[in-house]
CSV table of C-alpha atoms and ligand atoms in Angstrom, one decimal:
chain,number,residue,atom,x,y,z
A,1,MET,CA,8.0,1.8,10.4
A,2,ASN,CA,9.0,-1.8,11.0
A,3,THR,CA,12.5,-2.9,10.2
A,4,PRO,CA,12.9,-6.0,8.0
A,5,VAL,CA,13.4,-9.3,9.9
A,6,ASP,CA,16.7,-11.1,9.2
A,7,ILE,CA,16.1,-14.1,7.1
A,8,THR,CA,18.3,-17.1,8.1
A,9,THR,CA,19.2,-20.3,6.2
A,10,GLU,CA,17.4,-22.4,8.8
A,11,SER,CA,14.3,-24.0,7.3
A,12,ILE,CA,10.9,-24.4,8.9
A,13,THR,CA,7.6,-26.0,7.8
A,14,LEU,CA,4.1,-24.8,8.1
A,15,GLN,CA,0.7,-25.0,6.5
A,16,ILE,CA,-1.0,-22.4,4.4
A,17,ASP,CA,-4.5,-23.1,3.2
A,18,ASP,CA,-4.0,-26.8,4.0
A,19,LYS,CA,-0.9,-27.0,1.9
A,20,ASP,CA,2.4,-28.0,3.5
A,21,VAL,CA,5.1,-25.4,2.7
A,22,SER,CA,8.6,-24.8,3.9
A,23,CYS,CA,10.4,-21.6,4.1
A,24,ARG,CA,13.5,-19.9,5.6
A,25,LYS,CA,13.2,-18.7,9.2
A,26,GLY,CA,12.4,-15.0,9.2
A,27,GLU,CA,10.3,-14.9,6.1
A,28,THR,CA,6.8,-13.4,6.5
A,29,VAL,CA,3.5,-15.1,5.9
A,30,LEU,CA,3.0,-12.9,2.8
A,31,GLN,CA,6.4,-13.8,1.3
A,32,VAL,CA,5.9,-17.5,1.8
A,33,ALA,CA,2.3,-17.4,0.4
A,34,ARG,CA,3.5,-15.6,-2.7
A,35,GLU,CA,6.4,-18.0,-3.2
A,36,ASN,CA,3.9,-20.8,-3.2
A,37,GLY,CA,1.4,-19.1,-5.6
A,38,ILE,CA,-1.1,-18.2,-2.9
A,39,ASP,CA,-2.7,-14.8,-3.4
A,40,ILE,CA,-3.2,-12.5,-0.5
A,41,PRO,CA,-4.5,-9.0,-1.3
A,42,THR,CA,-2.3,-6.1,-0.4
A,43,LEU,CA,-2.3,-2.3,-0.9
A,44,CYS,CA,0.4,-0.8,1.4
A,45,TYR,CA,3.0,-3.6,1.0
A,46,MET,CA,5.7,-3.1,-1.6
A,47,GLU,CA,8.6,-5.6,-2.0
A,48,GLY,CA,11.9,-3.8,-1.3
A,49,LEU,CA,10.4,-1.2,1.1
A,50,THR,CA,10.0,-1.6,4.9
A,51,VAL,CA,6.7,-3.2,6.0
A,52,TRP,CA,4.1,-0.6,7.0
A,53,GLY,CA,1.2,-2.9,8.0
A,54,GLY,CA,-1.3,-0.1,7.5
A,55,CYS,CA,-4.0,-1.2,5.1
A,56,ARG,CA,-4.8,-4.5,6.9
A,57,LEU,CA,-6.0,-6.1,3.6
A,58,CYS,CA,-3.5,-8.9,4.0
A,59,MET,CA,-5.1,-10.1,7.2
A,60,VAL,CA,-5.0,-13.9,7.7
A,61,GLU,CA,-6.3,-16.4,10.3
A,62,ILE,CA,-3.7,-18.3,12.3
A,63,ALA,CA,-4.9,-21.4,14.2
A,64,GLY,CA,-4.7,-20.8,17.9
A,65,SER,CA,-4.8,-17.0,17.6
A,66,PRO,CA,-8.1,-15.2,18.2
A,67,LYS,CA,-7.0,-12.1,16.3
A,68,LEU,CA,-6.5,-11.7,12.6
A,69,GLN,CA,-2.8,-11.1,11.7
A,70,ALA,CA,-1.3,-9.0,8.9
A,71,ALA,CA,0.5,-11.4,6.6
A,72,CYS,CA,3.0,-8.8,5.5
A,73,ALA,CA,4.1,-8.2,9.1
A,74,THR,CA,3.8,-11.7,10.6
A,75,VAL,CA,6.9,-13.8,10.6
A,76,CYS,CA,6.4,-17.6,10.0
A,77,MET,CA,6.9,-19.9,12.8
A,78,GLU,CA,7.4,-23.7,12.8
A,79,GLY,CA,4.1,-25.6,12.6
A,80,MET,CA,1.9,-22.5,11.9
A,81,ASN,CA,-1.5,-23.3,10.4
A,82,ILE,CA,-2.6,-20.3,8.3
A,83,CYS,CA,-5.8,-19.7,6.4
A,84,THR,CA,-5.8,-16.9,3.8
A,85,LYS,CA,-9.4,-17.3,2.5
A,86,SER,CA,-12.6,-17.5,4.5
A,87,PRO,CA,-16.0,-15.8,4.6
A,88,ARG,CA,-14.7,-13.8,7.7
A,89,LEU,CA,-11.6,-12.6,5.9
A,90,GLU,CA,-13.6,-11.8,2.7
A,91,ASN,CA,-16.0,-9.8,4.8
A,92,TYR,CA,-13.3,-7.7,6.5
A,93,ARG,CA,-11.4,-7.1,3.3
A,94,ARG,CA,-14.6,-5.8,1.6
A,95,MET,CA,-15.3,-3.6,4.6
A,96,ILE,CA,-11.7,-2.1,4.5
A,97,VAL,CA,-12.0,-1.2,0.8
A,98,GLU,CA,-15.5,0.2,1.3
A,99,LEU,CA,-14.2,2.4,4.2
A,100,LEU,CA,-11.3,3.6,2.0
A,101,PHE,CA,-13.8,4.7,-0.7
A,102,ALA,CA,-16.1,6.3,1.9
A,103,GLU,CA,-13.2,8.2,3.6
A,104,ARG,CA,-12.2,10.5,0.8
A,105,ASN,CA,-13.4,11.4,-2.7
A,106,HIS,CA,-12.6,8.5,-5.0
A,107,VAL,CA,-14.8,9.4,-7.9
A,108,CYS,CA,-13.3,7.1,-10.5
A,109,SER,CA,-15.2,8.5,-13.5
A,110,VAL,CA,-13.3,11.8,-13.2
A,111,CYS,CA,-10.0,10.4,-12.0
A,112,VAL,CA,-6.8,10.5,-14.2
A,113,SER,CA,-6.0,7.0,-12.9
A,114,ASN,CA,-9.4,5.5,-13.9
A,115,GLY,CA,-8.6,2.1,-15.2
A,116,HIS,CA,-5.1,2.0,-13.8
A,117,CYS,CA,-5.8,2.2,-10.1
A,118,GLU,CA,-5.0,-0.5,-7.5
A,119,LEU,CA,-7.9,0.6,-5.3
A,120,GLN,CA,-10.3,0.3,-8.1
A,121,SER,CA,-8.9,-3.1,-9.2
A,122,MET,CA,-9.1,-4.3,-5.6
A,123,ALA,CA,-12.8,-3.3,-5.4
A,124,VAL,CA,-13.5,-5.2,-8.6
A,125,LYS,CA,-11.5,-8.2,-7.4
A,126,LEU,CA,-13.5,-8.3,-4.1
A,127,GLY,CA,-16.8,-7.9,-6.0
A,128,ILE,CA,-17.6,-4.5,-4.5
A,129,ASP,CA,-20.4,-2.8,-6.4
A,130,HIS,CA,-21.6,-0.4,-3.8
A,131,VAL,CA,-20.4,1.1,-0.5
A,132,ARG,CA,-22.5,0.4,2.7
A,133,PHE,CA,-21.0,3.4,4.6
A,134,ALA,CA,-21.9,7.0,4.5
A,135,TYR,CA,-19.4,9.0,2.3
A,136,ARG,CA,-17.6,11.7,4.2
A,137,PHE,CA,-17.0,13.9,1.2
A,138,PRO,CA,-14.1,15.9,2.9
A,139,HIS,CA,-12.9,19.1,1.4
A,140,LEU,CA,-9.3,18.3,0.6
A,141,GLU,CA,-6.6,20.1,-1.4
A,142,VAL,CA,-5.0,19.4,-4.7
A,143,ASP,CA,-1.4,20.5,-4.6
A,144,ASN,CA,-0.5,21.6,-8.1
A,145,SER,CA,2.5,23.6,-7.1
A,146,HIS,CA,5.1,21.2,-8.5
A,147,ASP,CA,5.9,21.9,-12.2
A,148,ARG,CA,5.6,18.3,-13.3
A,149,MET,CA,3.7,16.3,-10.6
A,150,ARG,CA,0.5,16.7,-8.7
A,151,MET,CA,-0.8,15.6,-5.3
A,152,ASP,CA,-4.5,15.1,-5.0
A,153,HIS,CA,-5.3,14.4,-1.3
A,154,ASN,CA,-8.8,13.4,-2.3
A,155,ARG,CA,-7.5,10.2,-3.8
A,156,CYS,CA,-4.9,9.3,-1.2
A,157,ILE,CA,-5.4,6.1,0.8
A,158,LEU,CA,-2.4,6.8,3.1
A,159,CYS,CA,-0.6,3.6,2.2
A,160,SER,CA,2.7,5.5,2.7
A,161,ARG,CA,4.4,3.8,-0.2
A,162,CYS,CA,5.4,7.3,-1.5
A,163,VAL,CA,6.9,8.2,1.9
A,164,ARG,CA,8.9,5.0,2.1
A,165,VAL,CA,10.2,5.0,-1.5
A,166,CYS,CA,11.3,8.7,-1.1
A,167,ALA,CA,13.1,8.0,2.2
A,168,GLU,CA,14.4,4.5,1.6
A,169,VAL,CA,15.3,4.4,-2.1
A,170,GLU,CA,15.7,8.0,-3.2
A,171,GLY,CA,17.1,9.1,0.1
A,172,ALA,CA,15.4,12.4,0.0
A,173,HIS,CA,12.7,11.9,2.7
A,174,THR,CA,10.7,14.8,1.3
A,175,LYS,CA,7.4,13.2,2.1
A,176,ASP,CA,5.9,12.3,5.5
A,177,ILE,CA,2.6,11.9,7.2
A,178,LYS,CA,1.1,14.5,9.5
A,179,GLY,CA,-1.9,14.1,11.8
A,180,ARG,CA,-3.9,11.1,13.0
A,181,GLY,CA,-7.0,9.2,11.8
A,182,VAL,CA,-9.1,11.0,9.2
A,183,LEU,CA,-6.9,14.1,9.6
A,184,ALA,CA,-3.8,12.3,8.5
A,185,ALA,CA,-2.3,13.6,5.3
A,186,ILE,CA,0.9,13.4,3.2
A,187,ILE,CA,3.1,16.4,3.6
A,188,HIS,CA,6.3,17.7,1.9
A,189,ASP,CA,9.2,18.9,4.0
A,190,LEU,CA,7.7,21.0,6.9
A,191,ASP,CA,4.2,20.9,5.5
A,192,GLN,CA,4.8,23.3,2.6
A,193,ASN,CA,3.6,23.2,-1.0
A,194,TRP,CA,5.4,20.4,-3.0
A,195,GLY,CA,6.7,22.9,-5.5
A,196,GLU,CA,8.5,24.8,-2.6
A,197,SER,CA,10.2,21.7,-1.3
A,198,SER,CA,14.0,22.1,-1.0
A,199,THR,CA,14.6,18.4,-0.7
A,200,CYS,CA,12.4,16.9,-3.5
A,201,THR,CA,14.7,15.7,-6.4
A,202,SER,CA,11.7,15.4,-8.8
A,203,CYS,CA,12.7,11.8,-9.4
A,204,GLY,CA,9.0,10.7,-9.8
A,205,LYS,CA,9.4,7.4,-7.9
A,206,CYS,CA,6.5,8.5,-5.6
A,207,VAL,CA,4.2,9.0,-8.5
A,208,ASN,CA,5.0,5.7,-10.1
A,209,ILE,CA,4.6,3.8,-6.8
A,210,CYS,CA,1.3,5.4,-5.8
A,211,PRO,CA,-1.5,2.9,-6.1
A,212,THR,CA,-4.2,5.5,-6.9
A,213,GLY,CA,-4.6,8.8,-8.6
A,214,ALA,CA,-3.3,10.7,-5.6
A,215,LEU,CA,0.1,11.2,-7.1
A,216,THR,CA,0.1,11.8,-10.9
A,217,HIS,CA,1.8,13.7,-13.6
A,218,ARG,CA,0.4,17.1,-14.5
A,219,GLY,CA,-1.3,17.4,-17.8
A,220,THR,CA,-3.0,14.0,-17.7
A,221,ALA,CA,-6.7,13.7,-18.4
A,222,VAL,CA,-9.2,11.2,-17.1
A,223,GLY,CA,-7.9,7.7,-17.5
A,224,GLU,CA,-4.6,8.8,-19.0
A,225,MET,CA,-2.3,8.3,-16.0
A,226,THR,CA,-0.5,5.1,-16.3
A,227,LYS,CA,2.4,4.4,-13.8
A,228,LYS,CA,5.8,3.2,-14.9
A,229,THR,CA,6.3,0.1,-12.8
A,230,THR,CA,9.3,-1.4,-14.5
A,231,PHE,CA,11.6,-0.3,-11.7
A,232,LEU,CA,9.6,-1.9,-9.0
A,233,PRO,CA,11.2,-5.4,-9.1
A,234,TYR,CA,14.6,-3.6,-8.6
A,235,LEU,CA,13.5,-1.7,-5.4
A,236,THR,CA,15.4,-4.1,-3.2
A,237,LEU,CA,18.6,-3.8,-5.2
A,238,MET,CA,18.3,0.0,-5.4
A,239,ARG,CA,17.9,0.1,-1.6
A,240,GLU,CA,20.8,-2.2,-0.9
A,241,ALA,CA,23.0,-0.2,-3.3
A,242,GLN,CA,22.2,2.9,-1.4
A,243,LEU,CA,22.9,1.5,2.1
B,301,FES,FE1,-0.3,-5.9,5.0
B,301,FES,FE2,-1.2,-3.6,4.0
B,301,FES,S1,-0.3,-5.2,3.0
B,301,FES,S2,-1.2,-4.4,6.1
């Protein structure tokens, strides 16, 4: 995981979407864009948690750089010229979301988070009405062993928000990621059933921060799972209080 970059009081100026903006040295492109009302789509980023840079939805074009850069993980530099919207970026963002849908079993019509899912909302926002890639339809487990919460690996997009909130805010570090590529999966403690975890405090932060129906409360039916997000703006404060 990346560590946050120190933000100084020194001010720099740059351009985002042809708009002159100024910011403090050390701020990321995503932070400055949001401060100036410029929308950049994200899935793995969560203010107050360390930057993961995994979903790549926040990719932007920076003049002079042949590669796209993740806005959440790119620190602003004096004189940068950044483009956040272009046909090339739209194309890549659509492709990323389509690949997420193709990788696991995101069947919205039978999902408890139907209508309250960030992946679903992102697909709508990007105008995705079909997936161009072959679905993998993997056989993945649903961990129902916890008495109040449920982990459905079929719905997980591996954004790692649950891993980070558990370690960085709750301080339990129950969750982690095992494996690589399509074999990667969220685990509890030493890859045991969630209900058998000796470190989980059952705080529920992971459930509420999960963007999809991967982490939910037990006993919810299709479309019933809404996440409590009121604590999200206080993540930074909670984390600082803990340090
Ligand atoms: Fe930047 Fe996911 S939000 S990579």
